[in-house]
Protein backbone atom coordinates (compact mmCIF):
# COMPACT_ATOMS: atom_id res chain seq x y z
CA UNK A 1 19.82 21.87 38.62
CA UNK A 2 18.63 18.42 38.50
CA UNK A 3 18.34 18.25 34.43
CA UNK A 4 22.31 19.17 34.61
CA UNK A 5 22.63 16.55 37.55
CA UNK A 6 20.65 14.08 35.30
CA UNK A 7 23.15 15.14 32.47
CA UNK A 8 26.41 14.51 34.68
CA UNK A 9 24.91 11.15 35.87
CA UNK A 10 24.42 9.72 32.47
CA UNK A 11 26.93 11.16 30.36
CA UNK A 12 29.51 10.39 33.14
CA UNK A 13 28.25 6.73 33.34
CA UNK A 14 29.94 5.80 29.89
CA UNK A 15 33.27 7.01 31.32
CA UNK A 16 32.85 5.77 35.33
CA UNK A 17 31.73 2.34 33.94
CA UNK A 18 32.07 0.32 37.23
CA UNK A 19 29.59 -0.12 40.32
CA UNK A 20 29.33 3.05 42.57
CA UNK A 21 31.22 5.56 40.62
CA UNK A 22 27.62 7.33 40.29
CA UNK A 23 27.28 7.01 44.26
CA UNK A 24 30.70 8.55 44.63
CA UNK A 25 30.16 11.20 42.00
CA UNK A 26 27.33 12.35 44.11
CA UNK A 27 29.15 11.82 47.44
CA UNK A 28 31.39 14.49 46.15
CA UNK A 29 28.84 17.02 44.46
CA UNK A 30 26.70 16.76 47.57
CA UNK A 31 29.63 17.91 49.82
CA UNK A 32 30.31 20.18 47.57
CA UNK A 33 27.05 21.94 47.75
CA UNK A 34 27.22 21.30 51.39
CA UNK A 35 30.12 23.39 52.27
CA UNK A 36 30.00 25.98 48.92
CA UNK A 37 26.89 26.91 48.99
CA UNK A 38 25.02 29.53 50.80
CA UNK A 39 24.38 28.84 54.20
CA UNK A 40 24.22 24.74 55.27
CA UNK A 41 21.37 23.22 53.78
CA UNK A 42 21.26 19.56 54.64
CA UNK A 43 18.06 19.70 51.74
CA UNK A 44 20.26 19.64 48.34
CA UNK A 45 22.40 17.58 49.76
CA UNK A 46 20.03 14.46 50.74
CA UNK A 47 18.50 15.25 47.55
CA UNK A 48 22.16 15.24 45.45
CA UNK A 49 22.88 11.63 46.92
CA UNK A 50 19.49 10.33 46.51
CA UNK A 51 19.76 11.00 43.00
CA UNK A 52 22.83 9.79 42.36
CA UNK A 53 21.52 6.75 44.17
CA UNK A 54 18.31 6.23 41.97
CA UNK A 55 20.85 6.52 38.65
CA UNK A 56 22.97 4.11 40.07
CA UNK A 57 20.50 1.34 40.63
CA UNK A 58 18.85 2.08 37.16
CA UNK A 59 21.76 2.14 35.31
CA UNK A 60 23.56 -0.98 37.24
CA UNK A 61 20.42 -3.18 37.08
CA UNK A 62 18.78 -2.25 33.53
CA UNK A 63 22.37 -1.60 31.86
CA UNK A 64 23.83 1.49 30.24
CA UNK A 65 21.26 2.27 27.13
CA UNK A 66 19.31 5.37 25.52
CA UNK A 67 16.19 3.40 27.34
CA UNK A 68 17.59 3.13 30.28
CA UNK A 69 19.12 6.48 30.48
CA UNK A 70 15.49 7.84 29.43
CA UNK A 71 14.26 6.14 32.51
CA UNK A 72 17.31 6.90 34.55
CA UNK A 73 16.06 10.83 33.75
CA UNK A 74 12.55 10.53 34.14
CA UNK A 75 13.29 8.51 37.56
CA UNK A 76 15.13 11.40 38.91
CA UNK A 77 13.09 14.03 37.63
CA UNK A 78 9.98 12.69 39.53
CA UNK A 79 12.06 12.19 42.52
CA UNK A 80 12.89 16.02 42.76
CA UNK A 81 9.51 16.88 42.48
CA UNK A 82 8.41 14.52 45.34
CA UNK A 83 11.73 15.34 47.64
CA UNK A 84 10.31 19.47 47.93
CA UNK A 85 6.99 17.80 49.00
CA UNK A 86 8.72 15.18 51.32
CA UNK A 87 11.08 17.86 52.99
CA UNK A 88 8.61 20.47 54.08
CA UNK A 89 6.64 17.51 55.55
CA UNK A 90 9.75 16.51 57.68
CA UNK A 91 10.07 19.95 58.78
CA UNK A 92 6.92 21.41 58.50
CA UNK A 93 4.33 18.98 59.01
CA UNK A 94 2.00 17.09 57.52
CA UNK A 95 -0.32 20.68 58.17
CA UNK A 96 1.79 22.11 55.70
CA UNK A 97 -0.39 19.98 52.21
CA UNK A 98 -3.87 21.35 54.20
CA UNK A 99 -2.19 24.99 54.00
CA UNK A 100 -1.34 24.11 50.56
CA UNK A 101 -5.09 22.75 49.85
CA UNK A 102 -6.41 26.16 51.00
CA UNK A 103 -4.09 28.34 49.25
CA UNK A 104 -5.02 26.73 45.91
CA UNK A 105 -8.84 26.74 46.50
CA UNK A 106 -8.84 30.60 47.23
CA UNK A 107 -6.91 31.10 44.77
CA UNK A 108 -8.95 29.46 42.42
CA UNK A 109 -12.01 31.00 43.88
CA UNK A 110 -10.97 34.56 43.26
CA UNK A 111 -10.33 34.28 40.08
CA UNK A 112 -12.98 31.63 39.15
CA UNK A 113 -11.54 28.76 38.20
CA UNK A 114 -13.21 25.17 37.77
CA UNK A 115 -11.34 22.27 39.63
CA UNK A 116 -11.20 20.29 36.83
CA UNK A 117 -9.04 23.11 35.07
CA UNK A 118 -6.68 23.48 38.08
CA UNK A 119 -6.38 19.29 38.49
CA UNK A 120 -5.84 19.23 35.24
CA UNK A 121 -2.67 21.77 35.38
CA UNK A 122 -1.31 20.49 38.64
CA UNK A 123 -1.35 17.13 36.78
CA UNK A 124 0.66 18.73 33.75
CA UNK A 125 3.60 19.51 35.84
CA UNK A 126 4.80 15.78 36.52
CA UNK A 127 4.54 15.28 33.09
CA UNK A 128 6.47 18.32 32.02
CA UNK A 129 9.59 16.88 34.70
CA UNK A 130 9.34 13.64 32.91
CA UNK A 131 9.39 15.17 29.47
CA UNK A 132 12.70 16.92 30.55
CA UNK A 133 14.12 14.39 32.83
CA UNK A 134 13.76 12.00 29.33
CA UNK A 135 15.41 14.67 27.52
CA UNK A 136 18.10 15.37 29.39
CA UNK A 137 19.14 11.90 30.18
CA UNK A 138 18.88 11.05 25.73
CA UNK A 139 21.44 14.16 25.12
CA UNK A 140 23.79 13.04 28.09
CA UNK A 141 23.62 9.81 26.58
CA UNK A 142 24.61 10.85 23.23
CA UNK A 143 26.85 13.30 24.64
CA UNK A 144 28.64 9.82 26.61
CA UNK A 145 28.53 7.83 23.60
CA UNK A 146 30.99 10.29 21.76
CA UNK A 147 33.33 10.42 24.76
CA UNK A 148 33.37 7.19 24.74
CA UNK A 149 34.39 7.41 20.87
CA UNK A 150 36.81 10.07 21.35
CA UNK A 151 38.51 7.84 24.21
CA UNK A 152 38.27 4.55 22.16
CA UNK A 153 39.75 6.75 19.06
CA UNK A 154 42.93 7.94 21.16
CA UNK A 155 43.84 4.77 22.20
């Protein structure tokens, strides 16, 4: 959900060119989700404006660019993987990373796995979000760039 969000954000920047339209866009997403989706989940929907919020600030302060986009992706890609650790820590407790710790080293104990190789994939997984967030963030980019044509074309 966040690579589409990412996509949305970016692509919708070259058409909402002026300051908070990405703020509002998630305003209304977020309540959205709040009230459509199953059950009420306050989670996605802190997480929805936060986003928006982070692609605002990028975008406003750096300028609307492939770089900036890039970043604008990879920004909110590393954000959703911190905001699952950050929620269950607001409603689980800090307890809940030692319950974590332990699942993970018997785990890797059954099936007889060196630290090294299971640091070594826990690190791979922020690195996969960034690869995507990046990704995302280029095509909605490109993806703006030709609205923007199309709109430029028609007028």
């Amino acid at each position: 959900m966040s690579l589409a969000a990412i996509f949305i954000l970016v692509s919708a920047r070259s058409v909402l060119n002026y300051k908070g339209s990405l703020i509002l866009l998630g305003i209304v997403t977020a309540t959205f989700r709040l009230f459509l989706g199953v059950g009420f989940n306050i989670t996605p929907f802190v997480a929805i404006l936060i986003e928006s919020l982070i692609a605002e600030i990028i975008l406003n302060r750096v300028g609307y660019s492939r770089i900036s986009s890039v970043i604008t992706g990879a920004s909110v890609m590393i954000y959703t993987l911190l905001h699952g650790l950050i929620m269950q820590a607001v409603f689980l407790g800090m307890d809940i990373y030692k319950v974590y710790y332990e699942l993970v080293l018997s785990f890797t104990n059954k099936i007889g796995l060196s630290e090294n190789v299971v640091l070594i994939a826990l690190l791979t997984v922020p690195v996969i979000h960034l690869t995507f967030g990046a990704i995302s963030a280029s095509f909605g980019y490109s993806v703006g760039r030709q609205i923007q044509k199309l709109m430029e074309n028609e007028k």
